[in-house]
Amino acid sequence: AAKADEAEPSGIRDAPVVKVEGPIGASSQGFKRHSVVVLVGAGIGVTPMISVLKQLLVDPGKVRRCFFYWTVRDRDSFLWFADLMDEIFDSDDENLLQIRHFLTSVKHDDRDP
């Protein structure tokens, strides 16, 4: 592993080294023993991540910050869990969650140039 102060092939210096593990087993196990949790879901694969978000709001364990990233291919996909995501956002009284949604493509129709 490169040290943070060594030049990387990209030419970036002083960048933090990030190591990613897991999930090993179910994604909804063991997350409460970490101070920072990063959840990434794509499309309908976000379902287990939503379960984790809901659990964190009830009992965060050692978690002090949770970063949640959800990517979808079309805008309508955001509607799948819109009400539930609003409920989760409104329930985050401790400002534990940082939620980001990403639209990765757009369907084109005959009105597009």
Coordinates of N, CA and C in Angstrom, one line a residue:
A1 N 0.8 -1.2 0.0 CA 0.0 0.0 0.0 C 0.9 1.2 0.0
A2 N 0.5 2.2 -0.7 CA 1.2 3.5 -0.8 C 1.0 4.3 0.4
K3 N 2.1 5.0 0.8 CA 1.9 6.0 1.9 C 1.3 7.2 1.4
A4 N 0.6 7.9 2.2 CA -0.1 9.1 1.8 C 0.8 10.2 1.2
D5 N 2.0 10.3 1.6 CA 2.9 11.3 1.1 C 3.7 10.9 -0.1
E6 N 3.6 9.7 -0.6 CA 4.2 9.2 -1.8 C 3.4 9.6 -3.0
A7 N 4.1 9.9 -4.1 CA 3.4 10.2 -5.4 C 2.7 9.0 -5.9
E8 N 1.5 9.1 -6.2 CA 0.7 8.0 -6.8 C 0.8 8.1 -8.3
P9 N 0.5 7.0 -9.0 CA 0.5 7.1 -10.5 C -0.3 8.3 -11.1
S10 N -1.3 8.7 -10.4 CA -2.1 9.8 -10.9 C -1.4 11.2 -10.6
G11 N -0.3 11.2 -9.8 CA 0.4 12.4 -9.5 C -0.2 13.1 -8.3
I12 N -1.1 12.5 -7.6 CA -1.7 13.1 -6.4 C -0.8 12.8 -5.2
R13 N -0.5 13.9 -4.5 CA 0.3 13.7 -3.2 C -0.5 14.1 -2.0
D14 N -0.1 13.5 -0.9 CA -0.8 13.9 0.4 C -2.3 13.5 0.4
A15 N -2.7 12.5 -0.5 CA -4.0 12.0 -0.4 C -4.1 10.9 0.6
P16 N -5.3 10.9 1.3 CA -5.4 9.8 2.3 C -5.5 8.4 1.6
V17 N -5.0 7.4 2.3 CA -5.1 6.1 1.8 C -6.4 5.5 2.4
V18 N -7.3 5.0 1.5 CA -8.6 4.5 1.9 C -8.6 3.0 1.7
K19 N -9.0 2.2 2.7 CA -9.1 0.8 2.5 C -10.6 0.4 2.7
V20 N -11.0 -0.5 1.9 CA -12.4 -0.9 2.0 C -12.5 -2.4 2.2
E21 N -13.4 -2.7 3.2 CA -13.6 -4.1 3.5 C -15.1 -4.4 3.4
G22 N -15.4 -5.7 3.1 CA -16.7 -6.2 3.3 C -17.7 -5.7 2.3
P23 N -19.0 -6.1 2.5 CA -19.4 -6.8 3.7 C -19.0 -8.2 3.6
I24 N -18.8 -8.8 4.8 CA -18.5 -10.2 4.9 C -19.7 -10.8 5.6
G25 N -20.5 -11.6 5.0 CA -21.7 -12.0 5.5 C -22.8 -11.0 5.1
A26 N -23.8 -10.9 5.9 CA -24.9 -10.0 5.6 C -24.4 -8.5 5.8
S27 N -24.9 -7.6 4.9 CA -24.5 -6.2 5.0 C -25.1 -5.5 6.2
S28 N -26.0 -6.2 6.8 CA -26.7 -5.5 8.0 C -26.2 -6.1 9.3
Q29 N -25.0 -6.7 9.3 CA -24.4 -7.2 10.5 C -23.1 -6.5 10.8
G30 N -22.9 -6.1 12.1 CA -21.6 -5.6 12.6 C -21.3 -4.2 12.3
F31 N -22.2 -3.5 11.6 CA -21.9 -2.1 11.3 C -21.9 -1.1 12.5
K32 N -22.6 -1.5 13.6 CA -22.8 -0.7 14.8 C -21.5 -0.6 15.6
R33 N -20.5 -1.4 15.3 CA -19.3 -1.3 16.1 C -18.2 -0.4 15.5
H34 N -18.6 0.3 14.4 CA -17.7 1.2 13.7 C -18.1 2.6 14.0
S35 N -17.2 3.6 14.0 CA -17.6 5.0 14.2 C -18.1 5.6 12.9
V36 N -17.6 5.2 11.8 CA -18.1 5.7 10.5 C -18.5 4.6 9.6
V37 N -19.6 4.7 9.0 CA -20.2 3.7 8.1 C -20.4 4.3 6.7
V38 N -20.0 3.6 5.7 CA -20.3 4.1 4.3 C -21.2 3.0 3.7
L39 N -22.4 3.4 3.2 CA -23.3 2.5 2.5 C -23.4 3.0 1.1
V40 N -23.3 2.0 0.2 CA -23.5 2.3 -1.2 C -24.5 1.3 -1.8
G41 N -25.5 1.8 -2.5 CA -26.5 1.0 -3.1 C -26.8 1.4 -4.5
A42 N -27.1 0.5 -5.4 CA -27.4 0.8 -6.8 C -28.7 0.2 -7.1
G43 N -29.6 1.0 -7.7 CA -30.9 0.6 -8.1 C -31.7 0.0 -6.9
I44 N -32.3 -1.1 -7.2 CA -33.1 -1.8 -6.2 C -32.3 -2.4 -5.1
G45 N -30.9 -2.6 -5.4 CA -30.0 -3.1 -4.4 C -29.8 -2.2 -3.2
V46 N -30.6 -1.1 -3.2 CA -30.5 -0.2 -2.0 C -31.3 -0.7 -0.8
T47 N -32.2 -1.7 -1.1 CA -33.1 -2.2 -0.1 C -32.4 -2.6 1.3
P48 N -31.3 -3.4 1.2 CA -30.6 -3.7 2.5 C -30.0 -2.5 3.2
M49 N -29.6 -1.5 2.4 CA -29.0 -0.3 3.0 C -30.1 0.5 3.7
I50 N -31.3 0.6 3.2 CA -32.4 1.3 3.9 C -32.7 0.7 5.2
S51 N -32.6 -0.7 5.3 CA -32.8 -1.4 6.5 C -31.7 -0.9 7.5
V52 N -30.5 -0.8 7.1 CA -29.4 -0.4 8.0 C -29.6 1.1 8.4
L53 N -30.0 1.9 7.5 CA -30.3 3.3 7.9 C -31.4 3.4 9.0
K54 N -32.4 2.6 8.9 CA -33.5 2.6 9.9 C -33.0 2.1 11.2
Q55 N -32.2 1.1 11.2 CA -31.6 0.5 12.4 C -30.7 1.5 13.1
L56 N -29.9 2.3 12.3 CA -29.0 3.3 12.9 C -29.8 4.4 13.6
L57 N -31.0 4.7 13.1 CA -31.7 5.8 13.8 C -32.4 5.3 15.1
V58 N -32.6 4.0 15.2 CA -33.1 3.5 16.5 C -32.0 3.3 17.5
D59 N -30.9 2.7 17.0 CA -29.8 2.4 17.9 C -28.5 2.5 17.1
P60 N -27.8 3.6 17.2 CA -26.6 3.8 16.4 C -25.4 3.0 16.9
G61 N -25.4 2.5 18.1 CA -24.2 1.8 18.6 C -23.1 2.8 18.7
K62 N -21.9 2.5 18.1 CA -20.7 3.3 18.1 C -20.7 4.3 16.9
V63 N -21.7 4.2 16.0 CA -21.7 5.0 14.8 C -21.9 6.4 15.1
R64 N -21.0 7.3 14.6 CA -21.2 8.7 14.8 C -21.5 9.4 13.5
R65 N -21.3 8.7 12.4 CA -21.5 9.3 11.1 C -21.8 8.2 10.1
C66 N -22.8 8.3 9.2 CA -23.1 7.4 8.2 C -23.3 8.1 6.9
F67 N -22.5 7.7 5.9 CA -22.5 8.3 4.5 C -23.3 7.2 3.7
F68 N -24.4 7.7 3.1 CA -25.2 6.8 2.2 C -25.2 7.3 0.8
Y69 N -24.8 6.5 -0.1 CA -24.8 6.9 -1.6 C -25.7 5.9 -2.3
W70 N -26.6 6.4 -3.1 CA -27.5 5.6 -3.9 C -27.5 6.1 -5.3
T71 N -27.2 5.2 -6.2 CA -27.2 5.5 -7.6 C -28.3 4.8 -8.3
V72 N -28.9 5.5 -9.3 CA -30.0 4.9 -10.1 C -29.8 5.4 -11.6
R73 N -30.4 4.6 -12.5 CA -30.3 5.0 -13.9 C -31.3 5.9 -14.4
D74 N -32.5 6.0 -13.8 CA -33.5 6.9 -14.2 C -34.2 7.6 -13.0
R75 N -34.7 8.7 -13.3 CA -35.4 9.5 -12.2 C -36.5 8.8 -11.5
D76 N -37.3 8.0 -12.3 CA -38.4 7.4 -11.7 C -38.0 6.4 -10.6
S77 N -36.8 5.9 -10.7 CA -36.3 5.0 -9.6 C -36.3 5.6 -8.2
F78 N -36.0 6.9 -8.2 CA -36.0 7.6 -6.9 C -37.4 7.5 -6.2
L79 N -38.4 7.3 -7.0 CA -39.8 7.3 -6.5 C -40.1 6.0 -5.7
W80 N -39.3 4.9 -6.0 CA -39.5 3.7 -5.3 C -39.5 3.8 -3.8
F81 N -38.6 4.6 -3.2 CA -38.5 4.8 -1.8 C -38.6 6.2 -1.3
A82 N -39.2 7.1 -2.1 CA -39.3 8.5 -1.8 C -39.9 8.8 -0.5
D83 N -41.1 8.2 -0.2 CA -41.7 8.4 1.1 C -40.8 7.9 2.3
L84 N -40.3 6.7 2.1 CA -39.4 6.1 3.1 C -38.2 6.9 3.4
M85 N -37.6 7.4 2.3 CA -36.4 8.3 2.4 C -36.7 9.6 3.1
D86 N -37.9 10.1 2.8 CA -38.3 11.4 3.5 C -38.5 11.1 5.0
E87 N -39.1 9.9 5.3 CA -39.3 9.5 6.7 C -37.9 9.4 7.5
I88 N -37.0 8.7 6.8 CA -35.6 8.5 7.4 C -35.0 9.9 7.6
F89 N -35.0 10.8 6.6 CA -34.4 12.1 6.7 C -35.0 12.9 7.9
D90 N -36.3 12.9 8.0 CA -37.0 13.6 9.0 C -36.8 13.0 10.4
S91 N -36.4 11.7 10.5 CA -36.2 11.1 11.8 C -34.8 11.2 12.3
D92 N -33.9 11.8 11.5 CA -32.5 11.9 11.8 C -32.2 13.1 12.7
D93 N -32.7 13.0 13.9 CA -32.6 14.2 14.9 C -31.1 14.5 15.3
E94 N -30.3 13.5 15.3 CA -28.9 13.6 15.7 C -28.0 14.0 14.5
N95 N -28.5 14.2 13.3 CA -27.7 14.5 12.2 C -26.6 13.5 11.9
L96 N -27.0 12.2 12.0 CA -26.1 11.1 11.9 C -25.8 10.8 10.4
L97 N -26.8 11.0 9.6 CA -26.7 10.6 8.2 C -26.4 11.7 7.2
Q98 N -25.6 11.3 6.2 CA -25.3 12.2 5.1 C -25.8 11.3 3.9
I99 N -26.8 11.8 3.2 CA -27.5 11.0 2.1 C -27.2 11.7 0.8
R100 N -26.8 11.0 -0.2 CA -26.5 11.5 -1.5 C -27.1 10.5 -2.5
H101 N -27.9 11.1 -3.5 CA -28.5 10.3 -4.6 C -27.8 10.7 -5.9
F102 N -27.6 9.8 -6.7 CA -26.9 10.0 -8.0 C -27.7 9.4 -9.2
L103 N -28.0 10.2 -10.2 CA -28.6 9.8 -11.4 C -27.5 9.5 -12.4
T104 N -27.3 8.3 -12.9 CA -26.2 7.9 -13.7 C -26.5 7.9 -15.2
S105 N -27.7 7.9 -15.6 CA -28.0 8.0 -17.0 C -29.4 8.6 -17.2
V106 N -29.7 9.0 -18.4 CA -31.1 9.5 -18.7 C -31.6 8.8 -19.9
K107 N -32.8 8.4 -19.9 CA -33.4 7.9 -21.1 C -33.7 9.0 -22.1
H108 N -33.4 8.9 -23.3 CA -33.6 9.9 -24.4 C -34.9 9.6 -25.1
D109 N -35.6 10.6 -25.6 CA -36.8 10.4 -26.4 C -36.6 11.2 -27.7
D110 N -37.7 11.2 -28.5 CA -37.6 11.9 -29.8 C -37.6 13.5 -29.6
R111 N -37.7 14.0 -28.4 CA -37.6 15.4 -28.2 C -36.2 15.9 -28.0
D112 N -35.3 14.9 -27.7 CA -33.8 15.3 -27.6 C -33.2 15.6 -28.9
P113 N -32.3 16.5 -28.9 CA -31.6 16.9 -30.1 C -30.7 15.8 -30.7

